[in-house]
mmCIF file of C-alpha atoms in Angstrom:
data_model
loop_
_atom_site.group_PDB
_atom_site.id
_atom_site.type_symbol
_atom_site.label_atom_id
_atom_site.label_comp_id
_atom_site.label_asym_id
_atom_site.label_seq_id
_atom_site.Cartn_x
_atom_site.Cartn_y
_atom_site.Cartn_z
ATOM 1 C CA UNK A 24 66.371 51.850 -34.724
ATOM 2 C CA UNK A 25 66.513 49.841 -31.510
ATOM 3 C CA UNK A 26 63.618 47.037 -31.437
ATOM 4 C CA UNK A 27 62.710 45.127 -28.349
ATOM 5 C CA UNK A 28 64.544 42.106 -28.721
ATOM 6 C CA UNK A 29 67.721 44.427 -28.735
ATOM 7 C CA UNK A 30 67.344 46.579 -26.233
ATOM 8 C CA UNK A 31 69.474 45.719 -22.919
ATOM 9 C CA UNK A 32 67.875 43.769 -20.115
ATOM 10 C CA UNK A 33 68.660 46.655 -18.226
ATOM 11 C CA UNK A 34 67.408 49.011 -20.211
ATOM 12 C CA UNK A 35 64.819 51.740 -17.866
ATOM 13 C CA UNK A 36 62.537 54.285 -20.360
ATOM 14 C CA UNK A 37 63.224 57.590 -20.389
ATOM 15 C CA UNK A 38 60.069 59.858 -19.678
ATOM 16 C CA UNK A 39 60.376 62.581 -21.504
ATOM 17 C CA UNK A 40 58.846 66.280 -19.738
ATOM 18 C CA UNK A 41 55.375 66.457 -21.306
ATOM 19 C CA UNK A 42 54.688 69.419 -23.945
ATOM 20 C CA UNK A 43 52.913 69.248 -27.120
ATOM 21 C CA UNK A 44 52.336 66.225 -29.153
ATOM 22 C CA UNK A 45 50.015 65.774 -31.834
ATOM 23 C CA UNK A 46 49.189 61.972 -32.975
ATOM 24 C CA UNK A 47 47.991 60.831 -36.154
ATOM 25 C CA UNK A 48 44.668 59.216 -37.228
ATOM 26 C CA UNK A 49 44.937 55.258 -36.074
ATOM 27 C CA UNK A 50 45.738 52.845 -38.365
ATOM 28 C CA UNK A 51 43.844 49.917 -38.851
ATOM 29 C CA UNK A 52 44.775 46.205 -37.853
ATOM 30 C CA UNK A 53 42.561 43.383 -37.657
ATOM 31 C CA UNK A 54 42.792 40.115 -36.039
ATOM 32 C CA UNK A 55 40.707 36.778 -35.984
ATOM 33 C CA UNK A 56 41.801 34.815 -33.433
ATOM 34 C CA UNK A 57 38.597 32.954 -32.332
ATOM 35 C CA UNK A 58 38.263 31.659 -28.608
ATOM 36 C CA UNK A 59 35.028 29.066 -28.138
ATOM 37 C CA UNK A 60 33.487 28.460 -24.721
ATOM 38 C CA UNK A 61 32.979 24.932 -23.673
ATOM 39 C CA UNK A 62 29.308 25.818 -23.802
ATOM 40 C CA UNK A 63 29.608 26.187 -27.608
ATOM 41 C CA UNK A 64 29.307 29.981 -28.053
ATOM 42 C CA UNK A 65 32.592 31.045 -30.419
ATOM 43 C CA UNK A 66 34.198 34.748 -30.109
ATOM 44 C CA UNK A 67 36.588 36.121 -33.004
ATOM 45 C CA UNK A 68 38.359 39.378 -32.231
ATOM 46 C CA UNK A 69 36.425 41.815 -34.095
ATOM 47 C CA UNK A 70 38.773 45.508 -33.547
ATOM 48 C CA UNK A 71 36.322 48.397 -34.153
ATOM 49 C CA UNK A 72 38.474 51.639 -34.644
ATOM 50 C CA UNK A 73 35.773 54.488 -34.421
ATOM 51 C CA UNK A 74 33.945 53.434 -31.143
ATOM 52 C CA UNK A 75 35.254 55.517 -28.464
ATOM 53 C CA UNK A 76 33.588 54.415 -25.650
ATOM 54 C CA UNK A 77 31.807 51.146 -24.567
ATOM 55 C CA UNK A 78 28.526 50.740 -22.836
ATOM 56 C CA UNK A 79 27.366 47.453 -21.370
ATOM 57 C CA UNK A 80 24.921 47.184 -24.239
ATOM 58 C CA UNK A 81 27.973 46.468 -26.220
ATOM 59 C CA UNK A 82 28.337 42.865 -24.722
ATOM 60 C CA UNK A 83 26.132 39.702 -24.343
ATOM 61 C CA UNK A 84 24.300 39.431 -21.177
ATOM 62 C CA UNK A 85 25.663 36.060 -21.275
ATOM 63 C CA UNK A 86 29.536 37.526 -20.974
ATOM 64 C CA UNK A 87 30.290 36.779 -17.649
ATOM 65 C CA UNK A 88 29.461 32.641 -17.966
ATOM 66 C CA UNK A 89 31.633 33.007 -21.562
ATOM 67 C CA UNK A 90 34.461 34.496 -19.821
ATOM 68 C CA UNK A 91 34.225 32.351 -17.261
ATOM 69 C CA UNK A 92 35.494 29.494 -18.797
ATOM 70 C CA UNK A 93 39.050 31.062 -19.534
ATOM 71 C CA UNK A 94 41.617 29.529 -18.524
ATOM 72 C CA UNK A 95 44.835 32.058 -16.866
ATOM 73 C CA UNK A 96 47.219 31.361 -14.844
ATOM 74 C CA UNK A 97 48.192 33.071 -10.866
ATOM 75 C CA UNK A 98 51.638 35.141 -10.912
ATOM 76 C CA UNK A 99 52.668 31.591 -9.305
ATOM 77 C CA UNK A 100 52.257 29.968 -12.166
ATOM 78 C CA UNK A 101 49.044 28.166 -10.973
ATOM 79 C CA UNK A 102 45.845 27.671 -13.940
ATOM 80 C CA UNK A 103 42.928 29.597 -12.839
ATOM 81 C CA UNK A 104 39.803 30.077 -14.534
ATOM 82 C CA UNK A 105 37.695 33.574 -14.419
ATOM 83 C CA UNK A 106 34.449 31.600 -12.594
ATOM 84 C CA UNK A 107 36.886 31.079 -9.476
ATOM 85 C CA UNK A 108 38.373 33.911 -9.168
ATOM 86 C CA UNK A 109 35.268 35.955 -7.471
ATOM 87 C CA UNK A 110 31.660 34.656 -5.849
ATOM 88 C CA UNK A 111 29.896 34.210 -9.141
ATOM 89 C CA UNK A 112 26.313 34.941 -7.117
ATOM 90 C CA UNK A 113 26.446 38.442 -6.027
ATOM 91 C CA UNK A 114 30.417 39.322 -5.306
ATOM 92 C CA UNK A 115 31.449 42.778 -6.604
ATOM 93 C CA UNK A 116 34.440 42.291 -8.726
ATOM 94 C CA UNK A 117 36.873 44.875 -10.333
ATOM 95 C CA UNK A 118 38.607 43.298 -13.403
ATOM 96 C CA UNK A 119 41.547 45.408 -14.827
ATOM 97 C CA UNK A 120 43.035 44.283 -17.798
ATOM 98 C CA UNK A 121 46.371 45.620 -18.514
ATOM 99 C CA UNK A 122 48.536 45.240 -21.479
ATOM 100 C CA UNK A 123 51.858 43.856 -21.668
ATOM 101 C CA UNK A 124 53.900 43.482 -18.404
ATOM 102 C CA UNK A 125 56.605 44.999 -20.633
ATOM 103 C CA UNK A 126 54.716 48.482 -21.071
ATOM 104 C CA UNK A 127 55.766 51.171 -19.127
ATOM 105 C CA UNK A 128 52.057 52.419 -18.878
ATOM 106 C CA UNK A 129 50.749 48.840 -17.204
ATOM 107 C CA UNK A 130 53.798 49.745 -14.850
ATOM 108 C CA UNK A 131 51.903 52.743 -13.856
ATOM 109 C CA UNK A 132 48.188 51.651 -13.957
ATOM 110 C CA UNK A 133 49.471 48.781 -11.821
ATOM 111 C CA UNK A 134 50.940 51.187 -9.658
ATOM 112 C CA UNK A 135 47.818 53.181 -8.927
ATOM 113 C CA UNK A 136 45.585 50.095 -8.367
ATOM 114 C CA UNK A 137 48.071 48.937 -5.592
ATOM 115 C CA UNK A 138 47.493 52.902 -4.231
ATOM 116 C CA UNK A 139 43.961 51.973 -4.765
ATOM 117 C CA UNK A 140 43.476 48.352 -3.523
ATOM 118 C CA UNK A 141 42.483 49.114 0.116
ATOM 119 C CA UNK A 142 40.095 51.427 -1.060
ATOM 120 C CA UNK A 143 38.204 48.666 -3.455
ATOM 121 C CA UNK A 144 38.707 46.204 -0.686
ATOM 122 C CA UNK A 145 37.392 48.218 2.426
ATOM 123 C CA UNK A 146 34.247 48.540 -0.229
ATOM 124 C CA UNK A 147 34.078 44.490 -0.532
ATOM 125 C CA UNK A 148 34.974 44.763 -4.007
ATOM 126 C CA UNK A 149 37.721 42.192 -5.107
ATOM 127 C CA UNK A 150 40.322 43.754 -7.087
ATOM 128 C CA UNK A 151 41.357 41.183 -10.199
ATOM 129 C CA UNK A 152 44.494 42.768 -12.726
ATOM 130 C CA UNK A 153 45.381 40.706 -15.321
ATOM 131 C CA UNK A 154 48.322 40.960 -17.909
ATOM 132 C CA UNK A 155 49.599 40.301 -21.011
ATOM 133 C CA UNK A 156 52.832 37.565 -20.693
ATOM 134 C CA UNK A 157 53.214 34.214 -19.112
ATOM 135 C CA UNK A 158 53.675 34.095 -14.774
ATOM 136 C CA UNK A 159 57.180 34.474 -14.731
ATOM 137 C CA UNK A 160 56.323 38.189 -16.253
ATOM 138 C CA UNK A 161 54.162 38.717 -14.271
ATOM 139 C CA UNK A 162 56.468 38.001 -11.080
ATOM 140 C CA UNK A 163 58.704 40.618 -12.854
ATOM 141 C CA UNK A 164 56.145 43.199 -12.034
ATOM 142 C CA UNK A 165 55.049 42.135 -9.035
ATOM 143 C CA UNK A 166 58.910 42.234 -7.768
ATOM 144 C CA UNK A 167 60.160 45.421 -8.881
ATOM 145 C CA UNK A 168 57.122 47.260 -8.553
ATOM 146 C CA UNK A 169 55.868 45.952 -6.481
ATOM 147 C CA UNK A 170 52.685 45.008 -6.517
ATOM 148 C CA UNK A 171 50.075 42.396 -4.484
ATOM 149 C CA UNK A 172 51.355 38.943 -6.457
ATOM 150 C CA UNK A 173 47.461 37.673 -4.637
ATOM 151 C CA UNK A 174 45.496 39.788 -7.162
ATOM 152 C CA UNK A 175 47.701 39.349 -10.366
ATOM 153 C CA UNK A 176 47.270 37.143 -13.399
ATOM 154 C CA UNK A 177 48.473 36.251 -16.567
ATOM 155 C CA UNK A 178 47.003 35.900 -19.551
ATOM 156 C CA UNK A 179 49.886 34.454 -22.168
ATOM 157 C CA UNK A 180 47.448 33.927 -25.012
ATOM 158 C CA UNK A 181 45.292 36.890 -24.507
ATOM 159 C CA UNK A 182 41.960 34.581 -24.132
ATOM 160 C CA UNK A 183 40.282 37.135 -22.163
ATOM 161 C CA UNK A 184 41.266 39.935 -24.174
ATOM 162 C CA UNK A 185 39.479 38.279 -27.048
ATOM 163 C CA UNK A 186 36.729 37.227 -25.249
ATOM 164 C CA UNK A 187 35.922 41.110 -24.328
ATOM 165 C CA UNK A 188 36.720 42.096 -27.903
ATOM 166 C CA UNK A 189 39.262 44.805 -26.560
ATOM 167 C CA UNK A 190 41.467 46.831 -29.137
ATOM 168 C CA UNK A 191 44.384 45.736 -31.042
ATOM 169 C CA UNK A 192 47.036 47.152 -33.575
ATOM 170 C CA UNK A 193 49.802 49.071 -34.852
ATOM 171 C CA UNK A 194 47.593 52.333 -34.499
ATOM 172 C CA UNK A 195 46.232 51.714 -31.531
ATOM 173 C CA UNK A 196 49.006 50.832 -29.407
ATOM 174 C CA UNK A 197 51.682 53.732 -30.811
ATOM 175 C CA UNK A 198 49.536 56.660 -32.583
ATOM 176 C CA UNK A 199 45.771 57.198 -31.434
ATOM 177 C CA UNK A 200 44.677 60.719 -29.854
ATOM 178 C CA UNK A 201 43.789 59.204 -26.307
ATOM 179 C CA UNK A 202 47.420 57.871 -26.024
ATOM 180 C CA UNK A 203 47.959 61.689 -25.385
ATOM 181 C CA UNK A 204 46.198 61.290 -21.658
ATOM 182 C CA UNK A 205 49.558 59.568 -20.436
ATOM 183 C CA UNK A 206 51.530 62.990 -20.487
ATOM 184 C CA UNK A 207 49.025 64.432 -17.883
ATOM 185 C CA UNK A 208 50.473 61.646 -15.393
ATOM 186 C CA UNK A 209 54.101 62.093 -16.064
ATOM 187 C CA UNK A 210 55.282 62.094 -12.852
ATOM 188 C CA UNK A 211 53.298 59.024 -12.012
ATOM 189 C CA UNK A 212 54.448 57.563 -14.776
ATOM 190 C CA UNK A 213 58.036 58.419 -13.922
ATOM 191 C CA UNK A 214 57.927 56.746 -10.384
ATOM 192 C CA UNK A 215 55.812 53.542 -11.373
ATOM 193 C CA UNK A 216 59.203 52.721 -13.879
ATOM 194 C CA UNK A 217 61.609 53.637 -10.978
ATOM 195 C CA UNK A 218 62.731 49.019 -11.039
ATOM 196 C CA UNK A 219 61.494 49.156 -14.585
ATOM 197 C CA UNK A 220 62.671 46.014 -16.791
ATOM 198 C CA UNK A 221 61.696 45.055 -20.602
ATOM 199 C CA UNK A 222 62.798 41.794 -19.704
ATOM 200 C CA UNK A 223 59.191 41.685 -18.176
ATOM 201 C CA UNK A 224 57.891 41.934 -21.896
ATOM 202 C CA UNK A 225 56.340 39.103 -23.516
ATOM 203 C CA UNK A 226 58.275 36.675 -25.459
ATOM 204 C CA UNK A 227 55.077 36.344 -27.912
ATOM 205 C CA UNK A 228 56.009 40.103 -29.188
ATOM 206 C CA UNK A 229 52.448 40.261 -31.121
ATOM 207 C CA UNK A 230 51.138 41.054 -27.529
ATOM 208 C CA UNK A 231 52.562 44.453 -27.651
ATOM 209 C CA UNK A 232 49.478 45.559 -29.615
ATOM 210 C CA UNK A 233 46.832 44.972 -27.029
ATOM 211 C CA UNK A 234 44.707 47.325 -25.237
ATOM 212 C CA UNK A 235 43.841 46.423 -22.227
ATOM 213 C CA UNK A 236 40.153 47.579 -20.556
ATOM 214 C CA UNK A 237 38.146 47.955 -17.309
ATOM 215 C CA UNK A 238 35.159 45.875 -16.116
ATOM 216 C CA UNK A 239 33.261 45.766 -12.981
ATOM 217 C CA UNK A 240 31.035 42.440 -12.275
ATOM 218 C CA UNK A 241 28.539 41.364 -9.909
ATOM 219 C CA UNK A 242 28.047 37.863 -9.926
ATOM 220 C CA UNK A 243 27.055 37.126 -13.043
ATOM 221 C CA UNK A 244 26.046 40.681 -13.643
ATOM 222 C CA UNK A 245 28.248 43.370 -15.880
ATOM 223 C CA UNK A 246 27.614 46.562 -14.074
ATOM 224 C CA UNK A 247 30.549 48.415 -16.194
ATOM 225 C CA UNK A 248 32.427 48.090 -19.503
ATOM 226 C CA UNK A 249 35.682 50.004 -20.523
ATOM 227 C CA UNK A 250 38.158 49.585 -23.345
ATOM 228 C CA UNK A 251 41.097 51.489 -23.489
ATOM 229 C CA UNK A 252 41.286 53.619 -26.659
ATOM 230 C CA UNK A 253 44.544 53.384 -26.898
ATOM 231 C CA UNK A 254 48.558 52.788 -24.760
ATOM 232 C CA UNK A 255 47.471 54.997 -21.129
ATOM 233 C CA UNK A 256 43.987 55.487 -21.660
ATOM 234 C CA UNK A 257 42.755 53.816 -18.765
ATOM 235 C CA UNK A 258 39.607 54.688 -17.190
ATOM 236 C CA UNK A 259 39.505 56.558 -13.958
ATOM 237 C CA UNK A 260 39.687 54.390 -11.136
ATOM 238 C CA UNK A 261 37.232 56.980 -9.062
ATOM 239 C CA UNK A 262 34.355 56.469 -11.942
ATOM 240 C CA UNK A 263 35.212 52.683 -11.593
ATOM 241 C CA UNK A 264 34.780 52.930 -7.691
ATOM 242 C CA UNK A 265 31.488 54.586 -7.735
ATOM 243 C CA UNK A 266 30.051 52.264 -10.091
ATOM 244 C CA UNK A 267 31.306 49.687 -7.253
ATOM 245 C CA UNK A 268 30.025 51.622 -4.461
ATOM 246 C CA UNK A 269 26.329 51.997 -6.371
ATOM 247 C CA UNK A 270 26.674 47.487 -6.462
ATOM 248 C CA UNK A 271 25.456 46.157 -2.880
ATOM 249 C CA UNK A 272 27.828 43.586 -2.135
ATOM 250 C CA UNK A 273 26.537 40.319 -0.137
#
């Protein structure tokens, strides 16, 4: 069987047509990689893998200043940390946390924020996606997509990922039920890989097992919390826009 270091540059996925598919129970796989604020508060990635959905309650009210110390990097190549990326007073941000640039379904969420992004901005909300894979990746995606390289970041070591506690694993990434939602946006999925390339895929191959999520801040303030279940089950970006539209933006 083919892996992803031998696969061909120029190798393009082939959708299959959707029809039936039935996906067994997830398998577990657990993690501790720790991150640890410079204000002293430590996070290890903790991978829960009966929760199905998240509720703000879920996370420290204190998030938002932990994440804020993270350290990414701009699709330029630029370090960035999460506190400058939106007004941390009262600015409406909408974080979207993608998995690998290599994945062919963070090709098509990517593809329907860009649809998206003059929506969230005519709202005043900032639109922030972040990926899995170092800037050069991410310039991959932003290229052949394409996609705004102003709103896209790159998070190598997956710092944020563990800072939100968001899903990881075998079972996760290749056989849980809510990986089934992907088939309902075939033909989205079939245009968004159009320039596809796994070149774009990270060269740290353990990052294939993320899950991304969805989060909507204001300020300081976590006004929505989202983890993807598993590959394609992103949240819908019209639930994530009326949370945004219910946040008065300064």
């Amino acid at each position: 069987m083919a892996t992803l270091q031998s696969l061909s540059p120029t190798f393009r996925p082939s959708i299959p047509a959707p029809n039936s598919h039935a996906f067994p129970a997830a398998t577990p796989f657990n993690s501790s990689h720790k991150f640890t604020s410079s204000k002293g508060l430590s996070i290890s990635r903790r991978h829960s893998i009966i929760s199905t959905r998240v509720s703000n309650s879920e996370y420290s009210p204190q998030i938002a200043e932990i994440l804020a110390d993270v350290s990414i990097f701009t699709a330029s190549g630029e370090p960035v940390r999460f506190s400058d990326l939106w007004d941390q007073n009262q600015g409406v941000a909408f974080v979207a946390l993608l998995r690998h640039f290599g994945c062919p379904c963070c090709w098509e969420l990517a593809s329907a924020l860009k649809e998206s992004k003059e929506r969230f901005d005519s709202a005043g909300v900032k639109l922030i996606a972040v990926g899995i894979g170092s800037p050069n990746k991410a310039r991959m995606l932003a290229n052949r997509l394409p996609f705004p390289m102003d709103c896209l970041y790159a998070d190598p070591d997956r710092k944020a990922y563990d800072v939100l506690n968001l899903y990881y694993g075998f079972g996760r990434t290749f056989f849980n039920p809510a990986s089934a939602k992907v088939f309902s946006r075939y033909h989205a999925l079939q245009k968004a890989v159009k320039n596809y390339t796994i070149e774009a895929t990270p060269d740290d191959r353990s990052g294939v097992l993320q899950q991304g999520g969805m989060f909507v801040f204001r300020g300081k303030e976590l006004l929505y919390a989202r983890k993807d279940e598993g590959t394609g089950d992103h949240a819908p970006l019209d639930d994530v826009f009326n949370v945004c539209c219910k946040a008065p933006v300064a």
